Short mmCIF file of C-alpha atoms and ligand atoms in Angstrom, two decimals:
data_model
loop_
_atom_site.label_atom_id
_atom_site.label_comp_id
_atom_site.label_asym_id
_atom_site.label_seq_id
_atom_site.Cartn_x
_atom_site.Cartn_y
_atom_site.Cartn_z
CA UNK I 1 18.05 51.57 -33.41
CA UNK I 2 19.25 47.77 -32.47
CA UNK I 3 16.94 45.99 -31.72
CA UNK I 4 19.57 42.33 -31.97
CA UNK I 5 22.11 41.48 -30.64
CA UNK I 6 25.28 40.69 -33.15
CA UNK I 7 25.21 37.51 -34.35
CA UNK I 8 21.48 37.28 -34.01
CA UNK I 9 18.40 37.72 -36.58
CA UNK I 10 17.17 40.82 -36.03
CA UNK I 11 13.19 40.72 -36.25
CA UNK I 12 11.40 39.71 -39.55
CA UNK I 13 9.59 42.25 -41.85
CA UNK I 14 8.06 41.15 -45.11
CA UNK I 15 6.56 43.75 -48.18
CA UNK I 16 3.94 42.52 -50.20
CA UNK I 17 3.79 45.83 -52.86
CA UNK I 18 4.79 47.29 -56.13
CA UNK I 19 8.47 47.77 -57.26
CA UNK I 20 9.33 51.84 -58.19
CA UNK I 21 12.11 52.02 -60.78
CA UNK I 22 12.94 55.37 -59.35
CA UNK I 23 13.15 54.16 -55.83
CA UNK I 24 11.63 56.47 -54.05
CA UNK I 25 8.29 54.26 -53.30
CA UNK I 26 7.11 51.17 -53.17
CA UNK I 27 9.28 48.00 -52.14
CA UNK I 28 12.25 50.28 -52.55
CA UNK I 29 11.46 52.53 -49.88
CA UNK I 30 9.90 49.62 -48.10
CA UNK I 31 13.17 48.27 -47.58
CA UNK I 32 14.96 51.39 -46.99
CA UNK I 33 12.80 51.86 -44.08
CA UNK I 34 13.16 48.87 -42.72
CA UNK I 35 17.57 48.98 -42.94
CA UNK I 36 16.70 52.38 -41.29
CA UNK I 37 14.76 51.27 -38.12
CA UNK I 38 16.76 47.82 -37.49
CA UNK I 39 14.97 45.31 -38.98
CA UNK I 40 15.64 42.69 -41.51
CA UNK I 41 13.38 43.38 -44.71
CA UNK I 42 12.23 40.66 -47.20
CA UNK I 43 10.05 41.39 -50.13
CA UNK I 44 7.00 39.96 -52.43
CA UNK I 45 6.90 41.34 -55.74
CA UNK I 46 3.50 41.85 -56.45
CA UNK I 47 4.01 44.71 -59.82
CA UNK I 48 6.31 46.01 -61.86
CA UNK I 49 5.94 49.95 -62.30
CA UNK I 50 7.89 52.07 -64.70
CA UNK I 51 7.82 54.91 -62.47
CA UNK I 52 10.45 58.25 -61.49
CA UNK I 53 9.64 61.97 -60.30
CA UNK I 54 7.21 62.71 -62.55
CA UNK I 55 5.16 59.70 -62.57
CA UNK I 56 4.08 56.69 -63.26
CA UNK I 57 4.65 55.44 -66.96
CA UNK I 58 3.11 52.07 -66.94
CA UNK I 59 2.97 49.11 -64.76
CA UNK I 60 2.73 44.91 -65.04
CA UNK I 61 1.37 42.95 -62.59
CA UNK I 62 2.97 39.49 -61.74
CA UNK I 63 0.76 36.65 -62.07
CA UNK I 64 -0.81 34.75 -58.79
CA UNK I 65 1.30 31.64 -59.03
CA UNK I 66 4.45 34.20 -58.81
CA UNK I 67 3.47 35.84 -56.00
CA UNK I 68 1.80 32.81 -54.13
CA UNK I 69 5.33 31.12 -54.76
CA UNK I 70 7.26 33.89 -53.14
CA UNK I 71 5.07 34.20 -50.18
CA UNK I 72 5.38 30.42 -49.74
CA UNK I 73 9.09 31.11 -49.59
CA UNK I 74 9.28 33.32 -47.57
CA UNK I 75 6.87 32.10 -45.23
CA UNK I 76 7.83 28.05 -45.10
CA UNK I 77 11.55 28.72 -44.35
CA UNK I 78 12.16 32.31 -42.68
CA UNK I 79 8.96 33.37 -40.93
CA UNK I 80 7.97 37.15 -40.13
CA UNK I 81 7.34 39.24 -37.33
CA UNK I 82 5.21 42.06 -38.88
CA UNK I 83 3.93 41.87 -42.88
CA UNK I 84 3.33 45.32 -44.65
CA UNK I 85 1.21 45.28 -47.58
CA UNK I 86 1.30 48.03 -50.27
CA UNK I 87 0.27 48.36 -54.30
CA UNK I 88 -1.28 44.89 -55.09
CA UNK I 89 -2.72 46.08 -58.03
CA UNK I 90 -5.47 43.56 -59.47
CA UNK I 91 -8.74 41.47 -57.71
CA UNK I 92 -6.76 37.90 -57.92
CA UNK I 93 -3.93 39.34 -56.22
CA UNK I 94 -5.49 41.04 -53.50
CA UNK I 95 -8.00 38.19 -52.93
CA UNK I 96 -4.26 35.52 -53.01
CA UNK I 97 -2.74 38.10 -50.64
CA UNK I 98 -5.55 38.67 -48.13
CA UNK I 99 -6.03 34.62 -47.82
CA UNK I 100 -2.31 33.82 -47.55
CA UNK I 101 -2.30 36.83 -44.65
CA UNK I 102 -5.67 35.45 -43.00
CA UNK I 103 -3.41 32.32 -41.94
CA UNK I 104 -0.50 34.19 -40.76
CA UNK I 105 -0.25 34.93 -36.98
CA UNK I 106 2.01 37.90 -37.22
CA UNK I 107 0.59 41.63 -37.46
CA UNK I 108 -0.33 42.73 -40.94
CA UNK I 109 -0.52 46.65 -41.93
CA UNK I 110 -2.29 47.68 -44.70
CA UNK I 111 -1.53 50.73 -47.17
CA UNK I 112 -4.63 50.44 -49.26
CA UNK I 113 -2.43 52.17 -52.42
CA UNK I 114 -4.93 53.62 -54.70
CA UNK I 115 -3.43 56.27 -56.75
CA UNK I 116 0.53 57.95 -56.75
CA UNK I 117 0.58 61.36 -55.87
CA UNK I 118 1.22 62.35 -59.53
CA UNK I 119 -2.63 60.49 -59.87
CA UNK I 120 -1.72 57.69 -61.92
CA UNK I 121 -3.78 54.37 -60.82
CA UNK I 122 -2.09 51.51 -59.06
CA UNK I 123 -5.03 49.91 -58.39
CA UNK I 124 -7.93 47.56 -60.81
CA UNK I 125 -11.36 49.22 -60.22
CA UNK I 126 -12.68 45.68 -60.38
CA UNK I 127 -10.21 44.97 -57.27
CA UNK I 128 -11.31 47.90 -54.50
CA UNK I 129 -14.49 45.80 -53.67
CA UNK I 130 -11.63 42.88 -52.29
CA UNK I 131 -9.21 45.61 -51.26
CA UNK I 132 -12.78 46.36 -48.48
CA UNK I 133 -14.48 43.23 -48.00
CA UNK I 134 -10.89 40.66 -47.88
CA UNK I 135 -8.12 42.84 -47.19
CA UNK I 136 -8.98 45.22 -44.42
CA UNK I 137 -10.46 42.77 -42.21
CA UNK I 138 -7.08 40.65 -42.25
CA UNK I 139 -5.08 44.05 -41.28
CA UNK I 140 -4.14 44.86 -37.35
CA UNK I 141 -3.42 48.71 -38.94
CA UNK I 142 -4.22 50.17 -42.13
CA UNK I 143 -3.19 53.24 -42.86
CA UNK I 144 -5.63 55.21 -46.04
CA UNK I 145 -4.69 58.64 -46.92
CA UNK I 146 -7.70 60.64 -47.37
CA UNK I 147 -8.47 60.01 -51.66
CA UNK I 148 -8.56 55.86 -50.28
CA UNK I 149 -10.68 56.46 -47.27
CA UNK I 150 -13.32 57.95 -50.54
CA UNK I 151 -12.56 55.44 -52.73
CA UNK I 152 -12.92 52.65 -49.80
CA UNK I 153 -16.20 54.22 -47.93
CA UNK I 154 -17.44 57.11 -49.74
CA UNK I 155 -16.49 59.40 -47.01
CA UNK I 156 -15.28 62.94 -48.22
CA UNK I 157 -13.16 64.71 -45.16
CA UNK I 158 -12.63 68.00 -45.47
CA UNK I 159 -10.94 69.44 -42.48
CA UNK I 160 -9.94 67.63 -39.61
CA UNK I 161 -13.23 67.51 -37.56
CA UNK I 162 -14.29 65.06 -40.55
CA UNK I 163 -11.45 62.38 -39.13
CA UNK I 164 -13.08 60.55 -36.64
CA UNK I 165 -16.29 59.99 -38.77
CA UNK I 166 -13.62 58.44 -41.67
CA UNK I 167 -11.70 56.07 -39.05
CA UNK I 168 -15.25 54.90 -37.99
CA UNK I 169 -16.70 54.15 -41.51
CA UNK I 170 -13.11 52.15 -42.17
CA UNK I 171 -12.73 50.24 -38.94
CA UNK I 172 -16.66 48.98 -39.91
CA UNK I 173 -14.58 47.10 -42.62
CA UNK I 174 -13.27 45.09 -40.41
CA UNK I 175 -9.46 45.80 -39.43
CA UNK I 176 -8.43 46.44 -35.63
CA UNK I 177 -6.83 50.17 -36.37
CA UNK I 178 -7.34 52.24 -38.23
CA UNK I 179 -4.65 55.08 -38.96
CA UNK I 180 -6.36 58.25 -41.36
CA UNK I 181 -3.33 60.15 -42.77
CA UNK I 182 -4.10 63.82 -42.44
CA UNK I 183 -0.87 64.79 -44.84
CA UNK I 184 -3.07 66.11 -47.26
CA UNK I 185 -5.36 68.50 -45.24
CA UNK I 186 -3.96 71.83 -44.84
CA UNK I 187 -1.99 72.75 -42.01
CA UNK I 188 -0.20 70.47 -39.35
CA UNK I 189 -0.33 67.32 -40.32
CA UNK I 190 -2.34 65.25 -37.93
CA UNK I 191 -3.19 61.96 -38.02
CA UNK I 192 -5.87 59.64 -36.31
CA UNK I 193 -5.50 56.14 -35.05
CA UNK I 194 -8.43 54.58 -34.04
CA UNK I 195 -9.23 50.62 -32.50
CA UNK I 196 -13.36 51.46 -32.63
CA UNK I 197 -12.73 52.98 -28.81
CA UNK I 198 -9.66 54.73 -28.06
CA UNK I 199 -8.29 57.65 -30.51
CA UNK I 200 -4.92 59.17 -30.35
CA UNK I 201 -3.69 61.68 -32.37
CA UNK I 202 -0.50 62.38 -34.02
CA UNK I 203 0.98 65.86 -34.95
CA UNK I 204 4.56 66.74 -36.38
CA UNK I 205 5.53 69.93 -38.12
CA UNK I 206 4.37 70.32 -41.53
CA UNK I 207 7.74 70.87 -44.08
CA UNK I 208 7.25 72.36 -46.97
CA UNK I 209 9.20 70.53 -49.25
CA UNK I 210 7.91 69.40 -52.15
CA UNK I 211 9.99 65.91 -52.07
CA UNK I 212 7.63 63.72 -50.55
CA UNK I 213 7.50 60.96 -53.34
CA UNK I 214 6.91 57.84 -50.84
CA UNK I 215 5.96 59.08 -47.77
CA UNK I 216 2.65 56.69 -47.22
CA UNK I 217 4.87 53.68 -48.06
CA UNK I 218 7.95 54.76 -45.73
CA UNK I 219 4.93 55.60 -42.72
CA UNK I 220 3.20 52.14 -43.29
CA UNK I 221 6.89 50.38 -43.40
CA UNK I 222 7.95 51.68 -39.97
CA UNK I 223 4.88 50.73 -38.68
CA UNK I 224 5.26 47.41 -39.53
CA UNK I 225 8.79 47.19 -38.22
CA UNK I 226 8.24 48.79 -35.14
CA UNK I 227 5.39 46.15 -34.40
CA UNK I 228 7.79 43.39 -35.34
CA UNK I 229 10.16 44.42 -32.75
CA UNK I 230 7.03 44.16 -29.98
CA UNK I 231 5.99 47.82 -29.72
CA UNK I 232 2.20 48.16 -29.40
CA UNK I 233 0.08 50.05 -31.95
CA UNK I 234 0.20 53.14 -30.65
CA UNK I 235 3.83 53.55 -29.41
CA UNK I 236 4.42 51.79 -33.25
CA UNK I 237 2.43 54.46 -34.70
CA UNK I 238 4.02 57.34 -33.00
CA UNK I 239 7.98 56.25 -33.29
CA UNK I 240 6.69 55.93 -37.04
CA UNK I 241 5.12 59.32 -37.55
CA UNK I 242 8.70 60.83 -35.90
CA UNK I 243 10.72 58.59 -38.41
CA UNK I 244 8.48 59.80 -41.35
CA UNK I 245 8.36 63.37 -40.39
CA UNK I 246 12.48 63.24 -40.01
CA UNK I 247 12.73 61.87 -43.30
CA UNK I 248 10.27 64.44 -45.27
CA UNK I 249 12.11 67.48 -43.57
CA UNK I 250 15.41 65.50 -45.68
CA UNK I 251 13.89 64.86 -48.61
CA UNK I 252 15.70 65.71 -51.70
CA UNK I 253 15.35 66.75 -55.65
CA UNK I 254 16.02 63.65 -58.20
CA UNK I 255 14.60 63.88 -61.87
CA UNK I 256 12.29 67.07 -63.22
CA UNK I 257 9.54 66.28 -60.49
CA UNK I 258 9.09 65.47 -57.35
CA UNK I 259 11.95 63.73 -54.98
CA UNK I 260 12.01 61.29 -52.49
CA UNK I 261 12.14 61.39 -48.82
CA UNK I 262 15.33 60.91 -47.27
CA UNK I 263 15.10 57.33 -45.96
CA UNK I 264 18.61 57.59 -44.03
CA UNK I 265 17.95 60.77 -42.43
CA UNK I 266 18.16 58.93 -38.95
CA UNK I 267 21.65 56.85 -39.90
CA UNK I 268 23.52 59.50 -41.55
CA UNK I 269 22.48 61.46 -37.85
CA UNK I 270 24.37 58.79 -35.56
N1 ADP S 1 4.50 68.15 -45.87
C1 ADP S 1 4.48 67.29 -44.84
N2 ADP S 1 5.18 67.54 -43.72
C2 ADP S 1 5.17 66.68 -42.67
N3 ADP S 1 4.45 65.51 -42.68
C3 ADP S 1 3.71 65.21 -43.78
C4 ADP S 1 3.69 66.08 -44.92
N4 ADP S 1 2.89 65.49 -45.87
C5 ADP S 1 2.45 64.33 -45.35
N5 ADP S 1 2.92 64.15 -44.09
C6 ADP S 1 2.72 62.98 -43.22
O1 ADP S 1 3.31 61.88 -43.92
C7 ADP S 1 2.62 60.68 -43.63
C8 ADP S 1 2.13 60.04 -44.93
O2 ADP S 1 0.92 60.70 -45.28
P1 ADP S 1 0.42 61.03 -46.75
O3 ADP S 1 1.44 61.85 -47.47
O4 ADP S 1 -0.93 61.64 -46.57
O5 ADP S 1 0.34 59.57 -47.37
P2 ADP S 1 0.19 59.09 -48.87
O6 ADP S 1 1.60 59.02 -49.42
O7 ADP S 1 -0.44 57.75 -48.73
O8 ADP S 1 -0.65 60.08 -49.58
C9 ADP S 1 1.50 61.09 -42.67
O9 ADP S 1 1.97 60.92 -41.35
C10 ADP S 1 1.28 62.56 -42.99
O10 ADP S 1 0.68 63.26 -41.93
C1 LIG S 2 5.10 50.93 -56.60
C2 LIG S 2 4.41 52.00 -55.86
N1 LIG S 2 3.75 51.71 -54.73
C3 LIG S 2 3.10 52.68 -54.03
C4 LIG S 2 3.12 53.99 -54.49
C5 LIG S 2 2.41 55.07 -53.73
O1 LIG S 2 3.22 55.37 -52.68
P1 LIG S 2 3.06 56.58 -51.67
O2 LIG S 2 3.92 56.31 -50.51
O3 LIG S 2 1.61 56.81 -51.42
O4 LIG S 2 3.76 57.72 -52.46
P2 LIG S 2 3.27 58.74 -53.52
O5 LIG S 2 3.01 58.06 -54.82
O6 LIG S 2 2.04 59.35 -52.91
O7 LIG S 2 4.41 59.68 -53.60
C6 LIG S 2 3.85 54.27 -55.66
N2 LIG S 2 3.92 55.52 -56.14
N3 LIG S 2 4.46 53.26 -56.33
#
């Protein structure tokens, strides 16, 4: 898990997403994730949701000058090592967040947040045409479950022959990997990482547990901070898929609905 040395900054992950009252997505798992694989998380605000287990009540967007102002913040004094984008809500934020990103040298993963698993919208119609033609091609990983790879390139998958065919109409937007979550096929779930030549898969053991508020956000999030500490794609991928996996298996009831995952699972371990 340390990945500093005492005394040192460990290395730099920034969240550009959506803030979840109830904590179990969004910037608050963002951060979680990051405490929980050793690196040092910072976060742009980019919404406001009213959110808890059973789902999303209403959300705000900030306005661009906000968001533009904390990026510039973050970005003029501290620096980052990996940048994780996640519900960005309207066109003028995604187009301010995909040109801010363009400029920035360190990797960028992209959770194309669509819809919450309770199907509420986080995301403008009017903004999925810059979510495809400015965002992905700024991204070194983005990571669509299978309802954004629709939304994103029309492509229905069905089982999991259908994954391959749904990387390759994605990475034609432009990013450099693409990772198709498989959680919500049924079955093991596999997912499929993709550069436009090489594919690996990922497997874990599916646990039934209906707590699984958060898990694209906590996946994309160790991503991110496993390629800030120098891991390559698909060694960051794969640590990530075992931290996510760990963290499902723990996740618990909170509210009426449905729980988070257990973000700690690996601390409260050693
Ligand atoms: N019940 C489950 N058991 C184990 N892993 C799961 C389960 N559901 C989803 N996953 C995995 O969790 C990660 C997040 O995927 P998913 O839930 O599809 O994302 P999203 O939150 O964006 O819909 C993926 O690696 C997926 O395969
Ligand atoms: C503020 C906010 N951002 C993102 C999401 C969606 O997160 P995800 O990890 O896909 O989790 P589920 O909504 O599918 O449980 C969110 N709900 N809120």
């Amino acid at each position: 898990m340390t990945s500093h040395q005492p005394g040192q900054a460990p290395p730099l992950v920034l969240t550009v997403a959506g803030s979840d009252s109830g904590g179990g997505a969004g910037i608050q798992a963002d951060l979680k994730t990051m405490l929980a694989n050793g690196v040092h998380g910072m976060s742009v605000i980019a919404a406001v949701t009213a959110q808890n287990s059973l789902g999303v009540q209403g959300y705000w967007e900030l306005p661009p000058e906000a968001v533009r102002a904390q990026l510039d913040s973050v970005l003029s004094d501290i620096g980052v090592d990996a940048v994780k984008t996640g519900m960005l809500a309207s066109k003028p934020l995604v187009e301010l967040v995909a040109e801010v990103l363009g400029e920035v040298a360190a990797p960028v993963v992209v959770d194309p947040v669509g819809v919450s698993k309770h199907g509420d919208s986080l995301l403008a119609q009017d903004a999925v045409e810059a979510v495809r033609t400015k965002l992905l091609p700024v991204a070194t990983v983005v990571t669509p479950n299978l309802f954004e790879v629709e939304q994103l390139t029309g492509v229905k998958v069905v089982d999991e022959s259908g994954m391959l065919a749904a990387a390759e109409a994605v990475k034609e937007l432009g990013p450099a990997w693409v990772l198709v979550k498989g959680g919500h096929l049924p079955g093991e779930p596999a997912d499929l990482l993709f550069d436009g030549t090489s594919e690996y898969r990922y497997t874990a053991e599916r646990h039934d547990n209906r707590h699984t508020h958060g898990t694209g956000c906590t996946l994309a999030s160790a991503i991110a901070s496993n390629l800030a500490k120098g891991e390559p794609v698909p060694e960051a991928v794969e640590k990530a898929k075992r931290y996510v996996t760990g963290a499902i298996a723990e996740g618990f009831p909170l509210g009426a609905g449905i729980g988070p995952v257990d973000h700690g699972w690996n601390l409260h371990r050693s």
